[in-house]
Amino acid sequence: MCGIVGYAGGQQAAPILLDGLSKLEYRGYDSAGLCVYTAHGLQIEKSKGRLQVLKDKVADGHSIKGCVGIGHTRWATHGAPSDVNSHPHLSDSGKIALVHNGIIENEAVLRQQLQEKGIHFRSETDTEVVVNLVGYYYDQGNSFVEAVRKAIARLEGSYALGIMCQDYPETVIAVKKDSPLIFGFGQGENFIASDVPAILKYTQTVAYMDDGEMAVFDGSHVEFYNAEGRKIQKAHEKISWELSAAERGGYEHFMLKEIMEQPKAIHDTIRPRIRDGEVCLDGVELTGEYLRGIRKIYLVACGSAYYVSCHAKYIIEKSCRIPTEAVMASEFRYSDPVVDENNLVIFISQSGETADTLAALREAKRLGARTIAIVNVVGSAIAKLADEVIYTWAGPEISVATTKAFSTQLSVVYLLTLYMARQMGTMTEDAYHALVEDLQKLPQNVERVLRRENLEKCKALANRYYSRHDAFFVGRNIDSAVCLEGSLKLKEVAYLHSEAYPAGELKHGPISLIEEGTLVVAVNTVTNLFDKTMANVKEVKARGADVICIVQEGMEDQAMVIADSCIAVPKVLPMLQPSLSLIPLQVFAYYVALCRGCDVDKPRNLAKSVTVE
Ligand code: F6R
């Protein structure tokens, strides 16, 4: 996730900006840059790679003389990591410099309109659209503040912006919508930052900026405005966190922080791809004719990403009626797969660097298949190699166990499925529009599942069951795919032996392992299979298991006739239900790990990106 820092005061700005950016490194980034107002005007320095590359370039900031500036660490979304795509960006006129965190959803339309007015673009970023828009209004005779105000009125999407102007050497303007931004009050100096750690060394007094608000400041003065342009006062808040807690936004672990970030990650992934009620996948072109000719779709991935593929099998087959198979990448690459140009092979990877997935992608391409990658890291090896890419916009994931990346991968599967079903005509108009509508509400529904009372409930269940030796996750149909991921979370972060089975399989073997005190988590949200799964719950109860049921709201009483405890999630259309059922399982695993004293963010023996076979 991009990081922003801004400074105005009496000290040399560049070293302070670089120090602030170093405190935002934990957020993940691929390039860094800064802009300082010097005796020669706006001076921009930026480079791809580690912050150290930029530091070396500017002698840790000491070679840039000036007391007002903005800095940025970039996590690529639009355009691969490169010097030219790095921030700050300069308007075509050279008068405005700007850093941005967020995603501009209508950038294509705005870019075209600006180009038609003769404005030139140098990068592939959505950010350059913003700086040129501010530049355009400024060149029309508006004041700096007015130009910013007019520009942001045209933006759709999310943004936190730090902006400077050639003709206002002492001023920085900051504005935000749906991306974080804080203001820091110093003594004879003021700051902005994406997150507290960047400025904690300099001030502990901050104001959290709300959506639509603007701060116009120099070293000695700040004015805040609300979305309507009226001057407002902001409350001064004291930060009492230690630096390490501040990096985690006050959460004890990145895993919990990332669980809580899921509504936004899902929103960022879905929202820009639904326009006027239609799913639009820029850069992916699958015609109905092509899709009807496909013999089989393969989804290939590792670990949790493979479990997303298991969901996709149910979803794609039901909606598109194309035979679909999920295959672990480590198996696919050596299995002499029956793949040729009549197959579509979809690769899913958070890092985009997983060795087995990359090797499987090479194999699929060698066999002549068409390939699509669903990836979180722009410019990663898998993203570069696949024929087409759909990015998840989860932002960097720091905890080794995936949560928000998983949720956004699932969101892309929904989008891709709807897109394909639409192209093929395998879904009725009504069903399509109902799903698109429910999909847009998914972030709010995830937020509901993450309400405090649900978190407390998961915590209480973790306290009750954390010392069990074995856990079984059971469910039918798509619920069985949810179980795979719920079980993996418990294994990897809590080191608790856990298995996942389709509920109907229990009798064919695993039930012999159920005894007094075995923990069984039954995911039971598929309406027409509810009674069947409850019958399985009855069987494990009769053998002494303790059962937690995950059900849709309204089904709690029926579940509690047999189960020991129950967590209800909002009822949504069946295809989207896994996104909600999964959340309590992530939270439960997190709290079990805490109870068992595990190193939640860095589980033993695991690495975030598995780049070796
Ligand atoms: C589990 C987890 C792993 C990854 C797997 C694939 O929590 O994070 O199972 O899902 O290693 O990694 P990517 O998605 O980077 O290819």
XYZ file of C-alpha atoms and ligand atoms in Angstrom:
629
model
C 0.000 0.000 0.000
C 1.431 3.369 -0.896
C 2.725 5.568 1.902
C 2.629 9.355 2.030
C 4.628 11.805 4.131
C 4.559 15.593 3.982
C 6.484 18.248 5.875
C 6.516 22.034 6.216
C 8.636 23.759 8.859
C 12.035 25.156 9.690
C 14.177 22.052 9.229
C 15.626 20.517 6.082
C 12.665 18.556 4.734
C 14.275 15.710 2.766
C 15.917 13.844 5.698
C 12.632 14.056 7.627
C 10.657 12.788 4.629
C 13.066 9.881 4.121
C 12.955 9.014 7.798
C 9.147 9.063 7.679
C 9.109 6.860 4.602
C 11.419 4.364 6.309
C 8.779 4.018 9.062
C 6.218 3.152 6.395
C 8.371 0.427 4.804
C 6.445 -2.259 6.710
C 3.448 -1.485 4.463
C 5.326 -2.861 1.472
C 6.452 -0.842 -1.570
C 8.365 -1.140 -4.800
C 9.660 2.393 -5.342
C 10.094 5.677 -3.502
C 10.350 9.366 -4.205
C 10.188 12.870 -2.827
C 9.669 16.461 -3.901
C 11.138 19.454 -2.058
C 10.770 23.133 -2.783
C 14.360 24.329 -3.324
C 15.973 27.557 -4.525
C 15.423 26.221 -8.050
C 11.760 25.399 -7.560
C 10.162 21.955 -7.195
C 12.899 19.298 -7.140
C 11.775 15.711 -7.600
C 13.928 12.641 -6.955
C 12.516 9.129 -7.299
C 13.597 5.623 -8.062
C 12.393 2.063 -8.348
C 13.528 -0.325 -5.640
C 14.359 -0.043 -1.962
C 14.250 3.247 -0.142
C 18.015 2.929 0.286
C 18.417 3.478 -3.474
C 16.717 6.858 -3.133
C 18.628 7.666 0.057
C 21.936 6.966 -1.680
C 20.915 9.175 -4.583
C 20.281 12.202 -2.337
C 22.902 11.629 0.394
C 20.210 10.680 2.912
C 18.367 13.835 1.944
C 21.188 16.233 2.798
C 21.853 17.166 -0.823
C 18.347 18.608 -1.252
C 18.010 22.013 0.416
C 14.525 23.121 1.299
C 12.079 23.088 4.184
C 8.827 22.008 2.508
C 8.221 18.696 0.776
C 6.243 15.533 0.127
C 7.429 11.920 -0.027
C 6.006 8.613 -1.165
C 6.540 4.883 -1.195
C 4.665 3.230 -4.057
C 2.907 -0.116 -4.207
C 2.163 -0.474 -7.896
C -1.441 -0.677 -9.070
C -1.588 1.093 -12.448
C 1.658 0.400 -14.281
C 4.598 -1.748 -13.242
C 7.206 -0.582 -10.722
C 9.573 1.787 -12.561
C 11.284 5.143 -12.091
C 8.766 6.901 -14.312
C 5.718 5.397 -12.566
C 7.100 6.319 -9.120
C 5.690 9.316 -7.261
C 5.780 12.309 -6.938
C 4.309 13.089 -10.326
C 4.579 16.472 -11.958
C 1.845 18.108 -14.028
C 2.539 18.604 -17.713
C 2.947 22.336 -17.001
C 5.575 21.505 -14.349
C 3.752 23.609 -11.784
C 2.082 20.972 -9.615
C 3.708 18.016 -7.835
C 1.637 15.330 -6.184
C 1.777 12.039 -4.270
C -1.193 9.689 -4.106
C -2.362 6.641 -2.200
C -5.509 4.954 -3.564
C -7.101 4.035 -6.864
C -8.789 6.437 -9.303
C -11.641 4.508 -10.876
C -12.443 6.907 -13.712
C -8.832 7.514 -14.718
C -9.292 6.253 -18.294
C -12.062 8.762 -19.053
C -10.201 11.632 -17.386
C -6.930 10.773 -19.121
C -8.643 10.871 -22.500
C -10.324 14.198 -21.771
C -7.026 15.734 -20.660
C -5.179 14.345 -23.676
C -7.815 15.888 -25.931
C -6.907 19.242 -24.351
C -3.290 18.675 -25.408
C -1.941 17.535 -22.044
C 0.877 14.989 -22.255
C 1.318 11.981 -19.984
C 4.599 10.324 -19.143
C 3.569 7.402 -16.930
C 0.954 4.655 -16.871
C -0.336 5.705 -13.455
C -3.797 6.853 -12.439
C -2.006 9.437 -10.279
C -0.745 11.393 -13.263
C -4.368 12.008 -14.192
C -4.892 13.712 -10.833
C -1.815 15.923 -11.017
C -2.690 16.954 -14.561
C -6.247 17.694 -13.558
C -5.041 19.996 -10.760
C -2.544 21.498 -13.226
C -5.282 22.054 -15.788
C -7.515 23.957 -13.354
C -4.545 25.912 -11.995
C -3.534 26.992 -15.511
C -7.086 28.233 -16.052
C -6.496 30.903 -13.390
C -7.829 29.204 -10.277
C -5.957 29.539 -7.004
C -4.010 26.493 -5.811
C -6.784 25.562 -3.349
C -9.536 26.092 -5.917
C -7.671 24.023 -8.513
C -7.384 21.131 -6.064
C -11.026 21.443 -5.103
C -12.183 21.411 -8.736
C -9.944 18.463 -9.546
C -11.100 16.260 -6.686
C -14.726 16.962 -7.562
C -14.035 15.056 -10.804
C -12.433 12.015 -9.171
C -14.132 8.677 -8.561
C -12.343 6.195 -6.352
C -10.079 6.464 -3.363
C -7.291 8.894 -2.680
C -5.072 10.480 -0.083
C -3.092 13.253 -1.742
C -0.171 15.479 -0.807
C 0.157 18.350 -3.282
C 2.648 21.190 -3.872
C 2.633 24.111 -6.293
C 5.562 25.935 -7.892
C 3.992 29.322 -7.064
C 3.270 28.529 -3.371
C 6.702 27.638 -1.998
C 5.625 27.231 1.614
C 2.322 25.414 1.193
C 1.267 21.796 1.088
C -2.332 20.741 0.460
C -3.593 17.389 1.723
C -6.949 15.850 0.931
C -8.462 12.396 1.318
C -11.308 10.050 0.464
C -11.374 6.354 1.414
C -7.595 6.211 1.935
C -5.980 6.994 5.277
C -4.348 10.344 6.064
C -3.380 11.951 9.339
C -2.215 15.456 10.130
C 0.579 15.970 12.673
C 0.883 19.213 14.688
C 4.486 20.091 15.571
C 6.214 23.132 17.102
C 6.780 25.474 14.163
C 6.341 22.536 11.797
C 3.484 20.456 10.473
C 3.219 16.995 8.940
C 0.968 14.715 6.982
C 1.304 10.941 6.769
C -0.576 7.830 5.739
C 0.056 6.343 9.121
C 1.197 7.328 12.598
C 4.683 5.676 12.605
C 5.944 8.077 9.928
C 5.689 11.108 12.219
C 5.649 9.647 15.725
C 9.264 10.695 16.304
C 8.364 14.346 15.659
C 4.929 14.737 17.192
C 2.361 12.778 19.132
C -0.448 15.261 18.460
C -2.479 14.396 15.396
C -5.826 14.903 13.692
C -7.386 12.035 11.743
C -8.669 13.480 8.500
C -12.145 12.425 7.427
C -13.343 11.780 3.895
C -13.659 14.918 1.813
C -11.588 17.028 4.222
C -8.707 19.200 3.108
C -5.733 20.576 5.046
C -3.850 23.589 3.706
C -0.683 24.143 5.682
C 2.750 25.623 5.999
C 5.206 25.410 8.897
C 3.304 27.655 11.270
C -0.302 27.414 10.229
C -2.979 24.957 9.096
C -6.508 25.438 7.866
C -8.915 22.518 7.619
C -11.933 22.490 5.309
C -14.810 20.045 5.065
C -16.120 18.507 1.853
C -18.348 21.556 1.254
C -15.329 23.862 1.470
C -16.266 25.337 4.868
C -13.514 25.967 7.421
C -13.603 23.493 10.294
C -11.715 22.822 13.507
C -10.197 19.372 13.967
C -9.807 17.728 17.352
C -6.188 17.244 18.460
C -5.616 13.644 19.505
C -2.715 12.291 21.528
C -0.977 9.129 20.316
C 0.287 6.962 23.125
C 1.362 3.945 21.041
C 4.845 2.547 20.868
C 6.306 2.611 17.339
C 5.833 -1.132 16.749
C 2.139 -0.983 17.751
C 1.665 2.065 15.541
C 2.885 0.106 12.503
C 0.084 -2.347 13.089
C -2.469 0.470 13.336
C -2.872 -0.304 17.030
C -3.646 -3.991 16.415
C -1.633 -6.584 18.247
C -0.799 -8.429 15.025
C -0.761 -7.796 11.301
C -3.023 -10.826 10.846
C -5.842 -9.158 12.781
C -5.189 -5.828 11.074
C -5.420 -7.532 7.683
C -8.561 -9.440 8.670
C -10.114 -6.087 9.573
C -8.950 -4.554 6.278
C -10.975 -7.045 4.249
C -14.030 -4.847 3.625
C -11.794 -2.196 2.033
C -9.673 -4.706 0.107
C -12.801 -6.339 -1.338
C -14.271 -2.943 -2.134
C -11.097 -1.820 -3.930
C -11.009 -5.029 -5.951
C -14.671 -5.076 -6.970
C -15.765 -1.454 -7.195
C -13.711 -0.231 -10.184
C -14.804 -3.294 -12.162
C -18.524 -2.693 -12.000
C -19.653 0.101 -14.260
C -23.313 0.877 -14.891
C -24.276 -2.493 -13.447
C -21.933 -4.444 -15.742
C -18.752 -6.321 -14.853
C -15.837 -4.835 -16.839
C -12.495 -6.616 -16.749
C -10.060 -4.244 -18.403
C -7.365 -6.168 -20.232
C -9.333 -9.433 -20.413
C -11.202 -10.249 -23.589
C -13.043 -13.583 -23.585
C -15.791 -13.810 -26.178
C -18.833 -16.060 -25.845
C -17.699 -17.943 -28.926
C -14.247 -18.597 -27.465
C -15.658 -19.673 -24.107
C -18.148 -22.068 -25.718
C -15.217 -23.730 -27.498
C -13.223 -24.394 -24.336
C -12.966 -28.046 -23.370
C -12.073 -27.422 -19.766
C -10.916 -24.654 -17.444
C -8.066 -25.412 -15.056
C -7.342 -23.313 -11.985
C -3.804 -23.796 -10.761
C -2.309 -22.459 -7.527
C -0.732 -23.366 -4.175
C -1.988 -23.314 -0.592
C -4.791 -20.886 0.132
C -4.792 -19.722 -3.476
C -5.454 -23.337 -4.429
C -8.403 -23.311 -2.038
C -9.746 -20.264 -3.849
C -9.527 -22.435 -6.960
C -11.602 -25.108 -5.216
C -14.336 -22.494 -4.661
C -14.003 -21.442 -8.285
C -14.699 -24.952 -9.508
C -18.172 -24.885 -7.926
C -18.860 -21.321 -8.969
C -17.713 -21.506 -12.598
C -19.288 -24.898 -13.320
C -22.632 -23.799 -11.886
C -22.735 -20.442 -13.648
C -20.936 -21.108 -16.932
C -21.451 -24.859 -17.375
C -17.815 -25.329 -18.416
C -16.048 -28.343 -16.855
C -13.585 -26.857 -14.372
C -10.807 -28.416 -12.320
C -8.700 -27.037 -9.491
C -5.160 -28.428 -9.457
C -2.288 -27.803 -7.049
C 0.538 -26.203 -9.014
C 3.104 -28.657 -7.641
C 1.014 -31.490 -9.097
C 0.008 -29.808 -12.331
C 3.569 -29.198 -13.459
C 4.568 -32.868 -13.265
C 1.289 -34.535 -14.179
C 1.596 -34.371 -17.958
C -1.717 -32.460 -17.968
C -4.190 -32.885 -20.810
C -3.872 -29.276 -21.864
C -3.740 -27.588 -25.259
C -5.096 -24.516 -27.019
C -8.639 -25.613 -26.164
C -8.018 -25.013 -22.470
C -8.121 -21.852 -20.423
C -5.750 -22.108 -17.472
C -6.156 -19.599 -14.626
C -3.299 -19.092 -12.160
C -3.925 -17.560 -8.735
C -1.139 -16.111 -6.624
C -0.853 -13.348 -4.049
C 2.890 -12.835 -4.479
C 3.023 -13.659 -8.178
C 6.374 -15.307 -7.481
C 5.481 -18.779 -6.161
C 7.909 -21.196 -7.830
C 5.466 -24.049 -8.448
C 2.764 -21.756 -9.813
C 5.250 -20.045 -12.088
C 6.547 -23.404 -13.370
C 2.976 -24.597 -13.961
C 2.261 -21.406 -15.893
C 5.303 -22.022 -18.096
C 4.104 -25.582 -18.699
C 0.579 -24.450 -19.628
C 1.989 -21.913 -22.061
C 4.322 -24.494 -23.563
C 1.287 -26.706 -24.189
C -0.463 -23.869 -25.993
C -3.160 -22.990 -23.449
C -4.500 -19.495 -22.977
C -3.490 -18.233 -19.530
C -4.959 -15.711 -17.116
C -3.279 -14.742 -13.839
C -5.061 -13.454 -10.744
C -2.250 -11.722 -8.866
C -1.770 -9.168 -6.092
C 1.703 -7.882 -6.941
C 1.904 -5.727 -10.048
C 4.858 -6.569 -12.258
C 5.543 -9.905 -10.527
C 6.847 -12.860 -12.552
C 3.445 -14.558 -12.910
C 1.771 -11.277 -13.865
C 4.381 -10.702 -16.552
C 4.245 -14.180 -18.033
C 0.488 -14.794 -18.226
C -1.411 -13.788 -21.362
C -3.853 -11.707 -19.344
C -3.836 -10.437 -15.748
C -6.531 -9.477 -13.295
C -5.086 -7.820 -10.231
C -6.457 -8.204 -6.759
C -6.149 -4.890 -5.016
C -5.603 -6.139 -1.491
C -2.502 -4.013 -0.918
C 0.578 -5.645 0.570
C -0.075 -8.509 2.940
C 2.462 -8.735 5.730
C 1.213 -11.543 7.942
C 2.474 -14.833 6.508
C -0.967 -16.444 6.695
C -3.117 -14.933 4.005
C -6.488 -13.385 4.822
C -7.265 -10.291 2.778
C -5.466 -11.581 -0.315
C -7.602 -14.739 -0.151
C -10.782 -12.665 0.090
C -9.848 -10.517 -2.878
C -8.892 -13.563 -4.962
C -12.348 -14.935 -4.278
C -13.829 -11.575 -5.295
C -11.999 -11.748 -8.637
C -13.343 -15.273 -9.148
C -16.892 -13.881 -8.725
C -16.173 -11.070 -11.195
C -14.614 -13.381 -13.760
C -17.455 -15.873 -13.436
C -20.101 -13.204 -13.920
C -18.183 -11.824 -16.886
C -17.907 -15.255 -18.527
C -21.516 -16.188 -17.816
C -22.607 -12.891 -19.368
C -20.506 -13.492 -22.486
C -21.873 -17.008 -22.865
C -25.463 -16.226 -21.968
C -25.584 -18.979 -19.366
C -27.156 -16.780 -16.701
C -30.512 -15.025 -16.817
C -30.586 -11.224 -16.822
C -32.262 -11.236 -13.422
C -29.753 -13.615 -11.856
C -26.843 -11.609 -13.261
C -28.104 -8.279 -11.989
C -29.030 -9.703 -8.586
C -25.492 -11.071 -8.233
C -23.864 -7.830 -9.350
C -25.972 -5.976 -6.783
C -25.105 -8.400 -3.969
C -21.444 -8.307 -4.965
C -21.373 -4.545 -4.515
C -22.779 -4.992 -1.007
C -20.167 -7.589 -0.080
C -17.812 -5.128 1.701
C -20.630 -3.973 4.022
C -21.631 -7.559 4.724
C -18.051 -8.524 5.570
C -17.984 -5.514 7.879
C -21.097 -6.852 9.615
C -19.402 -10.208 10.200
C -16.453 -8.329 11.698
C -18.646 -6.577 14.297
C -17.235 -6.529 17.807
C -19.771 -9.047 19.167
C -18.737 -11.604 16.533
C -15.058 -11.051 17.269
C -15.804 -11.534 20.976
C -17.721 -14.703 20.225
C -14.833 -16.158 18.211
C -12.469 -15.197 21.014
C -14.654 -16.923 23.616
C -14.813 -20.074 21.467
C -11.038 -19.982 21.048
C -10.646 -19.732 24.826
C -12.907 -22.752 25.231
C -11.358 -25.014 22.597
C -7.733 -23.956 22.127
C -6.254 -26.949 23.950
C -7.958 -29.599 21.796
C -5.689 -31.978 19.902
C -7.668 -32.328 16.708
C -10.183 -30.324 14.730
C -12.321 -31.334 11.756
C -13.953 -28.868 9.391
C -16.918 -30.289 7.516
C -19.370 -28.895 4.983
C -21.072 -29.774 1.737
C -20.764 -28.334 -1.745
C -19.098 -24.901 -1.707
C -19.024 -24.973 2.112
C -16.500 -27.791 1.824
C -14.148 -25.396 0.022
C -14.567 -22.877 2.868
C -13.630 -25.687 5.272
C -10.331 -26.253 3.458
C -9.232 -22.690 4.095
C -10.611 -22.567 7.676
C -8.707 -25.724 8.494
C -5.472 -24.459 6.924
C -5.657 -21.247 8.942
C -5.900 -23.226 12.183
C -3.005 -25.486 11.220
C -0.634 -22.798 10.119
C -1.124 -20.096 12.739
C -2.222 -22.167 15.770
C -0.282 -25.410 15.071
C -3.450 -27.370 15.837
C -3.899 -30.574 13.902
C -6.877 -30.030 11.680
C -8.522 -31.690 8.680
C -11.217 -30.641 6.257
C -13.683 -33.072 4.687
C -16.837 -32.837 2.649
C -19.405 -33.702 5.332
C -20.732 -36.629 3.298
C -17.269 -38.230 3.348
C -17.118 -38.533 7.143
C -18.731 -41.958 7.232
C -16.281 -43.286 4.689
C -13.349 -43.171 7.068
C -12.582 -40.052 9.097
C -15.444 -40.550 11.547
C -13.324 -43.238 13.217
C -11.134 -40.407 14.517
C -14.013 -38.614 16.248
C -14.007 -39.142 19.990
C -14.869 -37.347 23.222
C -13.646 -33.739 22.928
C -12.766 -33.689 19.232
C -13.563 -30.260 17.837
C -15.787 -30.193 14.749
C -16.537 -26.978 12.852
C -19.506 -27.466 10.533
C -19.972 -24.839 7.826
C -23.611 -25.152 6.871
C -24.887 -22.421 4.569
C -26.063 -24.289 1.471
C -29.811 -24.082 2.003
C -30.939 -27.285 0.295
C -28.219 -29.289 2.050
C -28.763 -27.860 5.542
C -30.545 -30.901 6.958
C -28.037 -33.301 5.438
C -25.118 -31.504 7.052
C -27.004 -31.332 10.370
C -27.409 -35.109 10.134
C -23.614 -35.363 9.939
C -23.333 -33.014 12.911
C -25.644 -35.356 14.835
C -23.348 -38.285 13.999
C -20.225 -36.570 15.345
C -22.101 -35.275 18.411
C -23.157 -38.854 19.179
C -19.434 -39.759 19.290
C -18.564 -37.009 21.763
C -17.445 -34.162 19.477
C -17.941 -30.502 20.394
C -19.490 -28.725 17.430
C -19.369 -25.114 16.267
C -21.770 -24.370 13.394
C -21.393 -21.527 10.904
C -24.839 -20.794 9.466
C -26.809 -18.055 7.751
C -28.684 -15.583 9.944
C -32.085 -17.032 10.836
C -30.798 -20.616 11.038
C -29.205 -20.327 14.503
C -32.071 -21.964 16.418
C -32.195 -24.975 14.130
C -28.432 -25.421 14.356
C -28.405 -25.050 18.132
C -30.778 -27.984 18.549
C -27.698 -30.140 17.942
C -24.576 -27.935 17.939
C -22.784 -26.585 21.008
C -22.313 -23.124 19.585
C -23.139 -21.225 16.478
C -22.000 -18.173 14.552
C -24.426 -16.642 12.073
C -23.371 -14.635 9.023
C -25.622 -12.524 6.777
C -27.498 -14.470 4.124
C -26.380 -13.515 0.617
C -26.738 -15.193 -2.764
C -25.180 -18.692 -2.578
C -22.251 -17.914 -4.889
C -21.037 -15.122 -2.580
C -21.698 -16.858 0.746
C -18.123 -18.227 1.188
C -16.774 -14.678 1.531
C -18.821 -14.325 4.712
C -18.626 -17.871 6.143
C -14.850 -17.770 5.993
C -14.394 -14.664 8.165
C -15.273 -16.250 11.556
C -12.892 -19.111 10.740
C -10.023 -16.666 10.188
C -10.824 -14.854 13.437
C -11.204 -18.127 15.352
C -7.804 -19.373 14.114
C -6.245 -16.046 15.102
C -7.523 -16.236 18.675
C -6.682 -19.930 19.041
C -3.126 -19.045 17.981
C -3.013 -16.331 20.634
C -4.261 -18.739 23.311
C -1.590 -21.242 22.299
C 1.144 -18.602 22.417
C 2.030 -18.928 18.741
C 3.968 -16.408 16.672
C 0.866 -15.381 14.737
C 2.409 -13.226 12.013
C 5.410 -15.460 11.406
C 4.360 -19.078 11.936
C 7.198 -21.536 12.275
C 8.619 -23.110 9.097
C 6.559 -20.889 6.769
C 7.571 -18.127 4.362
C 5.379 -15.464 2.832
C 6.556 -16.091 -0.671
C 7.679 -19.604 -1.614
C 10.097 -18.983 -4.447
C 11.746 -22.419 -4.308
C 10.224 -25.739 -5.223
C -1.636 -19.678 3.548
C -0.803 -19.044 2.552
C -0.164 -19.907 1.519
C -0.199 -19.232 0.144
C 0.575 -20.069 -0.869
C 0.567 -19.454 -2.241
O -2.124 -18.767 4.478
O -0.604 -17.862 2.557
O -0.763 -21.156 1.470
O -1.520 -19.084 -0.242
O 1.908 -20.211 -0.458
O 1.177 -18.215 -2.258
P 0.888 -17.183 -3.410
O -0.543 -16.817 -3.331
O 1.807 -16.028 -3.132
O 1.211 -17.875 -4.700
